[in-house]
CSV table of C-alpha atoms in Angstrom, one decimal:
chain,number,residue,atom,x,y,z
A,422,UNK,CA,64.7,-127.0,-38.1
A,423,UNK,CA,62.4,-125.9,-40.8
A,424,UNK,CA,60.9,-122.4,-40.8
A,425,UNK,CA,57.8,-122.8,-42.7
A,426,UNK,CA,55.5,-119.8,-44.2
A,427,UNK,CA,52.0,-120.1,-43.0
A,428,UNK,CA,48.6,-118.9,-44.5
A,429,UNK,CA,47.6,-115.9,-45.5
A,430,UNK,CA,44.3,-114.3,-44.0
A,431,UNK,CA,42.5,-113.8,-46.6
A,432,UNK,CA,40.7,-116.6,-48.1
A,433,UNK,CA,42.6,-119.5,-46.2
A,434,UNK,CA,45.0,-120.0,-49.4
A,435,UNK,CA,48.9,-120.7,-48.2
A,436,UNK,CA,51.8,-119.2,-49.5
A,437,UNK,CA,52.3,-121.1,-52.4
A,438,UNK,CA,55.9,-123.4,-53.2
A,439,UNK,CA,57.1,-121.3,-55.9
A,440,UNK,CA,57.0,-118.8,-53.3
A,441,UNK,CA,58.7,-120.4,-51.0
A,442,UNK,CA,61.7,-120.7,-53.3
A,443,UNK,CA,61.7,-117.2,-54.4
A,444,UNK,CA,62.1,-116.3,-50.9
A,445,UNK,CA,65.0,-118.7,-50.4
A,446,UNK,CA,65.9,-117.3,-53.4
A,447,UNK,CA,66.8,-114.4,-50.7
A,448,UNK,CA,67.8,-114.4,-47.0
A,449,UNK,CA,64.6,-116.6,-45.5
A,450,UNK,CA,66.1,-119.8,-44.0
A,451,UNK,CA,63.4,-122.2,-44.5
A,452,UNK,CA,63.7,-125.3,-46.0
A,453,UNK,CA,62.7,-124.6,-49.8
A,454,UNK,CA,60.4,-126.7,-51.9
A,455,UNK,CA,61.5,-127.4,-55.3
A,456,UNK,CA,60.4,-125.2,-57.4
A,457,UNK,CA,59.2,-125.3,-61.5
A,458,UNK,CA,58.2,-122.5,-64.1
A,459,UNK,CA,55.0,-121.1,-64.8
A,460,UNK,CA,54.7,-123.9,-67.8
A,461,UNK,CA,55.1,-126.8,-65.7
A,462,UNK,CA,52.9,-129.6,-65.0
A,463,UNK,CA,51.1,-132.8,-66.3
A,464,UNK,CA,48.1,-133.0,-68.4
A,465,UNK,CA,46.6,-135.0,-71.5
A,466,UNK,CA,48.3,-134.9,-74.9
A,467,UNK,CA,46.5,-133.3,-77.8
A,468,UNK,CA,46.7,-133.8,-81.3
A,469,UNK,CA,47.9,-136.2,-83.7
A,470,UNK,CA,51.4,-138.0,-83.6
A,471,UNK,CA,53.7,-136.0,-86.2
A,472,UNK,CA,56.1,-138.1,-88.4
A,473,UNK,CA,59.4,-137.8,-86.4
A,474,UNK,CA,61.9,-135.3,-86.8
A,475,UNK,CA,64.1,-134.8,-89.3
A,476,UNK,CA,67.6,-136.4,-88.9
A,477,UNK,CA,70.2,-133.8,-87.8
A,478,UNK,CA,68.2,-131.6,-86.1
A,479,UNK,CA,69.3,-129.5,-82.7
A,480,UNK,CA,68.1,-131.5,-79.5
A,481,UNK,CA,68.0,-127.6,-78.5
A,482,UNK,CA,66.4,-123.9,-79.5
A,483,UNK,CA,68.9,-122.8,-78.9
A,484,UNK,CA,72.9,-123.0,-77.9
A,485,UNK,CA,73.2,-122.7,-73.3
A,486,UNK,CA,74.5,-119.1,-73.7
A,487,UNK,CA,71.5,-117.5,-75.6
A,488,UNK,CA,69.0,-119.9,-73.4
A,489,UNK,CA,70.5,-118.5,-70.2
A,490,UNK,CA,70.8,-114.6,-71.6
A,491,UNK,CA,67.1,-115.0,-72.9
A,492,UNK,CA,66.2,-116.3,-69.4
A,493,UNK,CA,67.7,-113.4,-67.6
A,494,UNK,CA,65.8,-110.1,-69.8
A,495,UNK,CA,62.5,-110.3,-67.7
A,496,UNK,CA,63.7,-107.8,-65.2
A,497,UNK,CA,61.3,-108.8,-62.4
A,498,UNK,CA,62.5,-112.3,-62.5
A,499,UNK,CA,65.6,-111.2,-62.6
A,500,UNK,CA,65.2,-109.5,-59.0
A,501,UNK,CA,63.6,-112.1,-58.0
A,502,UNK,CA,66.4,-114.7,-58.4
A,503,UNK,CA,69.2,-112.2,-57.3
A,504,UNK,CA,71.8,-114.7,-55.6
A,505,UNK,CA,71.9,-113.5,-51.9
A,506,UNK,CA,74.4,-116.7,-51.0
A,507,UNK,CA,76.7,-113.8,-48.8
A,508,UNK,CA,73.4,-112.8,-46.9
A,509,UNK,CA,71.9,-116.2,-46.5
A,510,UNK,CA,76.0,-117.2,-45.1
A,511,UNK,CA,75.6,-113.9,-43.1
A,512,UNK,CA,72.0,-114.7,-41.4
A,513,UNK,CA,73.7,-117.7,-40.6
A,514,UNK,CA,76.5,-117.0,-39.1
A,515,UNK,CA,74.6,-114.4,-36.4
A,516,UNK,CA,72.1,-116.9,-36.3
A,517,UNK,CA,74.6,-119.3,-34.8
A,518,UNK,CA,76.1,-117.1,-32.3
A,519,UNK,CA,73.0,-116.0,-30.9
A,520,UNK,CA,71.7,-119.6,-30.2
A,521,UNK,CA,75.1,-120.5,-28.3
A,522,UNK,CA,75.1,-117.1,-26.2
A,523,UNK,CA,71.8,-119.0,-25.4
A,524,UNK,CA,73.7,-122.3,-24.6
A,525,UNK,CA,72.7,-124.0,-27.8
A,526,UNK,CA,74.4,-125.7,-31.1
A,527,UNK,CA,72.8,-124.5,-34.2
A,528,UNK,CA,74.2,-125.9,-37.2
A,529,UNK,CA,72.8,-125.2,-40.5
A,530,UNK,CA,73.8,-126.2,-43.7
A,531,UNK,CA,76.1,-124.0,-45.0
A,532,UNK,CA,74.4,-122.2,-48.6
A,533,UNK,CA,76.5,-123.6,-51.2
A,534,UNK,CA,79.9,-121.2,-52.5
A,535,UNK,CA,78.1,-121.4,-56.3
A,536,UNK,CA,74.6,-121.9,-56.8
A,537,UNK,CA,74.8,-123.6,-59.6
A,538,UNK,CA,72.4,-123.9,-62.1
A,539,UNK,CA,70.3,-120.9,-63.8
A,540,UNK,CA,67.0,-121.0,-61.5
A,541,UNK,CA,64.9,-118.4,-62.8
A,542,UNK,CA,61.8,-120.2,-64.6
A,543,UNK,CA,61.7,-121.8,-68.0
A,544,UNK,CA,58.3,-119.7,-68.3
A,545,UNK,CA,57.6,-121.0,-72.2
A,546,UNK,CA,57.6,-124.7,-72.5
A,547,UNK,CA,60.6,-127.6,-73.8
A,548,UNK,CA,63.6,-125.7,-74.9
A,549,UNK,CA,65.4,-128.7,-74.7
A,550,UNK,CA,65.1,-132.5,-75.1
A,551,UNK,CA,66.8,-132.4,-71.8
A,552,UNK,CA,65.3,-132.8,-68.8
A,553,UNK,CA,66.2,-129.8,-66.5
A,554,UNK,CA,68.6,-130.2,-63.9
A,555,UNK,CA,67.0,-130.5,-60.6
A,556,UNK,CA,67.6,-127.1,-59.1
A,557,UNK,CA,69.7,-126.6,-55.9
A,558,UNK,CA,67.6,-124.5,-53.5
A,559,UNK,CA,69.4,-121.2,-52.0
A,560,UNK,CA,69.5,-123.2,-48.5
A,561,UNK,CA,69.7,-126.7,-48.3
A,562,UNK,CA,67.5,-128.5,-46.4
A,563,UNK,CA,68.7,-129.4,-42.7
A,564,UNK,CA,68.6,-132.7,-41.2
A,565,UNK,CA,65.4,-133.2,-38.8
A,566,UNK,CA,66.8,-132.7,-35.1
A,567,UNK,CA,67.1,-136.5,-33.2
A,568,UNK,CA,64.1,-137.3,-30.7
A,569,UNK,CA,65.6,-136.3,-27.1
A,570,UNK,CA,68.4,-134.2,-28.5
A,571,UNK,CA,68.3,-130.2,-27.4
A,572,UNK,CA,67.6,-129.3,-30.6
A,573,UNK,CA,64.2,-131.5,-30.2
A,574,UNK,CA,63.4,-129.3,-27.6
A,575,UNK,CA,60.2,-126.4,-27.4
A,576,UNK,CA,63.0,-124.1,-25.2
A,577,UNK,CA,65.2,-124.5,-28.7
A,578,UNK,CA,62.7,-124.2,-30.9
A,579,UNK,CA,61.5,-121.1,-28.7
A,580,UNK,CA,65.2,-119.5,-28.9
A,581,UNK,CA,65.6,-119.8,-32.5
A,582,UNK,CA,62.3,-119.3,-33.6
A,583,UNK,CA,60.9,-117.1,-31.2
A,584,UNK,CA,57.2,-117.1,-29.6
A,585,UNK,CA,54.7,-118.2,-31.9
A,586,UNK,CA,52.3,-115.8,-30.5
A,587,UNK,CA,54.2,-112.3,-31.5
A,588,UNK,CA,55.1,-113.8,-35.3
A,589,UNK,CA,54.6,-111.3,-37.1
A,590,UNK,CA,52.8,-111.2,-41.2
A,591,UNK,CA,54.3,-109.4,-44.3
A,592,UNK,CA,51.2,-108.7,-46.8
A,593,UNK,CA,51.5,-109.0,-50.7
A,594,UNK,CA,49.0,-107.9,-53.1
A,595,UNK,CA,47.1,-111.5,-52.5
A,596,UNK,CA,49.8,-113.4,-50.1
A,597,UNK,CA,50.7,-113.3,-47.1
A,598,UNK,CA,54.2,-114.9,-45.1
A,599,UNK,CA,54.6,-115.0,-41.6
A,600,UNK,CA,58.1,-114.6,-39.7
A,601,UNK,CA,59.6,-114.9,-36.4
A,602,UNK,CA,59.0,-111.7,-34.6
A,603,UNK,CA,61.7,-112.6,-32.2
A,604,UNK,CA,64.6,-115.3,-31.3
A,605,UNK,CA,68.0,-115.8,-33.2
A,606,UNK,CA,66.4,-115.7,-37.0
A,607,UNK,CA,64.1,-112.6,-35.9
A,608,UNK,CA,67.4,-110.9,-34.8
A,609,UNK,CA,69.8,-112.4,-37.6
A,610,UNK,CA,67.4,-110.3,-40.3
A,611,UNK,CA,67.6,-107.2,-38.6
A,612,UNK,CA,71.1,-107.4,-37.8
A,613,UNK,CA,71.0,-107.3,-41.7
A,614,UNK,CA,68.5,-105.2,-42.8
A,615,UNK,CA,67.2,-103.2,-39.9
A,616,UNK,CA,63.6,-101.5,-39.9
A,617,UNK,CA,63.5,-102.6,-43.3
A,618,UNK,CA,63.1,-105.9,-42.7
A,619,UNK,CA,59.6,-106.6,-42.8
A,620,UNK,CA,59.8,-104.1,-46.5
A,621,UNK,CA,62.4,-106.3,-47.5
A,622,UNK,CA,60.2,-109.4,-47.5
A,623,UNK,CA,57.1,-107.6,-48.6
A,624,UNK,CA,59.2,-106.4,-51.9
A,625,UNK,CA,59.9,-110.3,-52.6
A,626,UNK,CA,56.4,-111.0,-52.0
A,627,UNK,CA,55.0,-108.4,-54.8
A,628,UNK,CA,57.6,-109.6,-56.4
A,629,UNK,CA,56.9,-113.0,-56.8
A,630,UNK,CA,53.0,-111.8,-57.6
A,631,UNK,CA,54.3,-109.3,-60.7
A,632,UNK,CA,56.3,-112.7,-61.9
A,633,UNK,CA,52.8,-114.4,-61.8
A,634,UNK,CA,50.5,-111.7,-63.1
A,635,UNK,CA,52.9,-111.2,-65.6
A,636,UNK,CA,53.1,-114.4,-67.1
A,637,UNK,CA,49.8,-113.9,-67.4
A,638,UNK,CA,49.1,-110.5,-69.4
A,639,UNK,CA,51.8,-111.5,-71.7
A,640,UNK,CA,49.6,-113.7,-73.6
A,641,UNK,CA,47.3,-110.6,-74.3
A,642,UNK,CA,50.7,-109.0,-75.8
A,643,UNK,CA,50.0,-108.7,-79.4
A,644,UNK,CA,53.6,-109.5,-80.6
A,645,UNK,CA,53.3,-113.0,-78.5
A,646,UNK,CA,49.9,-113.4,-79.6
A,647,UNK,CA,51.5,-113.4,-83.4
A,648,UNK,CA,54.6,-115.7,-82.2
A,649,UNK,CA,52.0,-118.3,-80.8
A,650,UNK,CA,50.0,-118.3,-84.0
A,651,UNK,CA,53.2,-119.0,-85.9
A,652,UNK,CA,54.4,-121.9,-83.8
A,653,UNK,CA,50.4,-123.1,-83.8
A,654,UNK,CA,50.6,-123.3,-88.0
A,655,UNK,CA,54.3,-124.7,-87.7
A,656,UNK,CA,53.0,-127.4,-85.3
A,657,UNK,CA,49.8,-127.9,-87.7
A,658,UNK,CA,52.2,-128.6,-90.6
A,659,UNK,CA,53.4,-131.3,-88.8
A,660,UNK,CA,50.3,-132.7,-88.1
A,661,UNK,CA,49.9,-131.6,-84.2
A,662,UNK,CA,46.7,-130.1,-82.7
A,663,UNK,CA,48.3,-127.8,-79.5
A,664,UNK,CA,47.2,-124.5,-78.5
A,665,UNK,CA,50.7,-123.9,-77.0
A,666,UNK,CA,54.0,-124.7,-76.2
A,667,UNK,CA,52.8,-125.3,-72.4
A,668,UNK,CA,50.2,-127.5,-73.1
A,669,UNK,CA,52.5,-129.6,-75.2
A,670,UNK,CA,54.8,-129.6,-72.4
A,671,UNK,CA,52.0,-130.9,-69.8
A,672,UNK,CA,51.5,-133.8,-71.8
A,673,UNK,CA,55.0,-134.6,-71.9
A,674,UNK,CA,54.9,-137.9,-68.9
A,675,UNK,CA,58.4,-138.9,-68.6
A,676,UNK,CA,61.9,-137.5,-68.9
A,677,UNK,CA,62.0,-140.4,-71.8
A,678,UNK,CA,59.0,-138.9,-73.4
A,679,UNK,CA,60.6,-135.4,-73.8
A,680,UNK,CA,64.0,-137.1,-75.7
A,681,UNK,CA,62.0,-139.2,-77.5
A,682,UNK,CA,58.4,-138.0,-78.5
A,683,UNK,CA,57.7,-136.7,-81.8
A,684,UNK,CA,55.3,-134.4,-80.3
A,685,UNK,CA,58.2,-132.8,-78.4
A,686,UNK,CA,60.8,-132.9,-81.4
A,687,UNK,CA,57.9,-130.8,-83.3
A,688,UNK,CA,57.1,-128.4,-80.5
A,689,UNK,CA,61.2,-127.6,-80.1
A,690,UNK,CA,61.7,-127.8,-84.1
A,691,UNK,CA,59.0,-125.5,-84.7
A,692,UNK,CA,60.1,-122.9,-81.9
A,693,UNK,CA,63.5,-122.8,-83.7
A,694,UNK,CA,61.7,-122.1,-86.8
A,695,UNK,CA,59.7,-119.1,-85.4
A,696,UNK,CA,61.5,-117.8,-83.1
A,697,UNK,CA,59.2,-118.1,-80.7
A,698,UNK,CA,61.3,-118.5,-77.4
A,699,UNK,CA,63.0,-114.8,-78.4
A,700,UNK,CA,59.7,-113.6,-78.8
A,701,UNK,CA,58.6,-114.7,-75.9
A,702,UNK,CA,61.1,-114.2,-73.5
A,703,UNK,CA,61.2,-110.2,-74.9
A,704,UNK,CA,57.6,-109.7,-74.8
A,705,UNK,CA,57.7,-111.0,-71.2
A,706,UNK,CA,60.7,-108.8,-70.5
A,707,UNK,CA,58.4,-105.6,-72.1
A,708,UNK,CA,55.8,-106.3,-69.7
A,709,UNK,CA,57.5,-106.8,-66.7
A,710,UNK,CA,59.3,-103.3,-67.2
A,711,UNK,CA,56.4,-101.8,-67.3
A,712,UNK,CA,55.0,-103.4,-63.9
A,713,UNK,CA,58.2,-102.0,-62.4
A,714,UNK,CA,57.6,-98.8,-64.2
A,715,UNK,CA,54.4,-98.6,-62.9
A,716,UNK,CA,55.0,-99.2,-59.3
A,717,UNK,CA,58.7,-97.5,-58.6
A,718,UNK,CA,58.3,-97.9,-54.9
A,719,UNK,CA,59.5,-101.8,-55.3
A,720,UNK,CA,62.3,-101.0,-57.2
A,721,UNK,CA,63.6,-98.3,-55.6
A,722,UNK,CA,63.2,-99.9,-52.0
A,723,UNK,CA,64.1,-103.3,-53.4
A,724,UNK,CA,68.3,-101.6,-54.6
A,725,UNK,CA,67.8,-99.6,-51.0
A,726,UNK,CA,67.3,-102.7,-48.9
A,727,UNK,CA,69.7,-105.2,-51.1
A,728,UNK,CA,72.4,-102.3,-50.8
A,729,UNK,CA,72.0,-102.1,-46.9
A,730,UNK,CA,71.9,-105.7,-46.8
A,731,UNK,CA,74.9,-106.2,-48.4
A,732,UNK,CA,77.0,-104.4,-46.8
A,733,UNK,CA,76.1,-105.7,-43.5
A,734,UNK,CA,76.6,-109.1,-44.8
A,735,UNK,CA,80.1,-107.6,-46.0
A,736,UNK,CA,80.4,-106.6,-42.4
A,737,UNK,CA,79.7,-109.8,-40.5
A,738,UNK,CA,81.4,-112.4,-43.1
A,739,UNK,CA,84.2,-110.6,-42.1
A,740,UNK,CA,84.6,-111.1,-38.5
A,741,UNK,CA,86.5,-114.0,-37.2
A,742,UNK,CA,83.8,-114.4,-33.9
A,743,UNK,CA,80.5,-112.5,-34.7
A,744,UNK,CA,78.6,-111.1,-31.3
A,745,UNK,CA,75.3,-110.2,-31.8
């Protein structure tokens, strides 16, 4: 059964998909929406068609290994999408126990052994011609429980999730989650993380706001600032009106129109030209640092609480019958 985050308090808004994933990202065990990078989207094409590219040219920026090591220098995405595929299997397996000391079957699908593709966010636009491969959220979705079945039941729902009227909220900057404050998942997390568990999620939550506000104040970085103006003139020579690499990519419709539209083959030809991906991805890196610089606490708590974590996870994976 789903565990959904709710809405936050102030100003009715709910706790946004992206969100949702990052937690996944993490030991929450609620079925994740998919989830896209800041530049994603759809909106209307700008600009004049550009005479199409040049034969030869890379469908790519730049080769898989440099993409993926550029994607990984923001440091506060790269807490963010910390693999936690031992804790989530961990959670789990307490999770599982607990519900048949209560005379239940819970059976969740198991996290898969290697996650796959890179998830962190493609934050800048096209770097490929390829469309990206769907990514594999941190827990797969489980199948809905068959009408009549005890896992249809309120007394299961009750046991697993707890009472709905002692949830309990984790606060953010601007978000807000709600968890179980008791019943199997309640007590799965803190076989795991203790009285840290409610500091745990919080730290994911800032977290996830930093990646946001971030990707924000980095165009007000003067180095980026420069690297957008040179892919702007690149993209003028070729006869394409775009204020950025993002806005290009919103008017991208179809998987087709990113292999095939000139517009596209400009935007990635003139980001190989400039640089602009490098600069982008650094400046963003710069920035983030100096959130986490700023506010030490997260960091600090964050390798505290991941430590702890771990090592319980270590704990309980290796048990051959886990009590809780």
């Amino acid at each position: 059964m789903p565990e959904p985050l709710t809405k936050r308090r102030c100003g009715g808004r709910v706790a946004s998909r992206k969100l949702v994933r990052a937690l996944a990202a993490g030991m929450v065990l609620a079925v994740c929406a998919g989830c896209s990078g800041t530049s994603t989207g759809r909106g209307s094409a700008t600009g004049r068609t550009p005479a199409p590219a040049a034969a030869g040219k890379p469908a790519t920026v730049a080769d898989p290994a440099e993409l993926t090591a550029l994607h990984r220098l923001p440091p506060v995405t790269g807490l963010l999408f910390t693999p936690q595929s031992r804790a989530v299997g961990a959670q789990q397996k307490i999770s599982i126990a607990c519900m048949a000391e209560r005379g239940y079957r819970y059976a969740p699908v198991p996290p898969p052994e290697n996650p796959g593709a890179d998830e962190r966010p493609q934050s800048f636009g096209l770097e490929s011609t390829t469309p990206p491969r769907p990514a594999t959220p941190s827990v797969p979705p489980e199948a809905p429980p068959k009408p009549g079945s005890p896992e249809a039941s309120d007394a299961y729902a009750r046991a697993l999730f707890g009472d709905e009227a002692k949830r309990v909220t984790v606060m953010g900057a601007r978000l807000s989650v709600s968890r179980p404050g008791n019943g199997c998942l309640a007590e799965a997390e803190t076989r795991l993380l203790g009285e840290g568990r409610l500091r745990w999620l919080q730290v994911r939550i800032l977290l996830f706001e930093a990646q946001e506000q971030t990707r924000q104040d980095v165009e007000k970085d003067p180095a980026f600032r420069t690297a957008t103006t040179r892919w702007r003139e690149c993209m003028d020579r070729a006869k394409v009106k775009a204020k950025d690499p993002v806005q290009v990519e919103r008017s991208l419709r179809s998987d087709a129109d990113r292999r095939s539209s000139p517009v596209a083959a400009a935007d990635l030809r003139c980001k190989a030209e400039t640089r602009y991906l490098t600069t982008a991805y650094q400046r963003l890196a710069s920035v983030q640092q100096r959130w986490l610089d700023e506010h030490p606490d997260i960091g600090r708590d964050w390798k505290k609480l991941s430590a702890r974590q771990d090592t319980a996870a270590d704990e309980v994976l290796a048990t051959t019958v886990f009590r809780p």
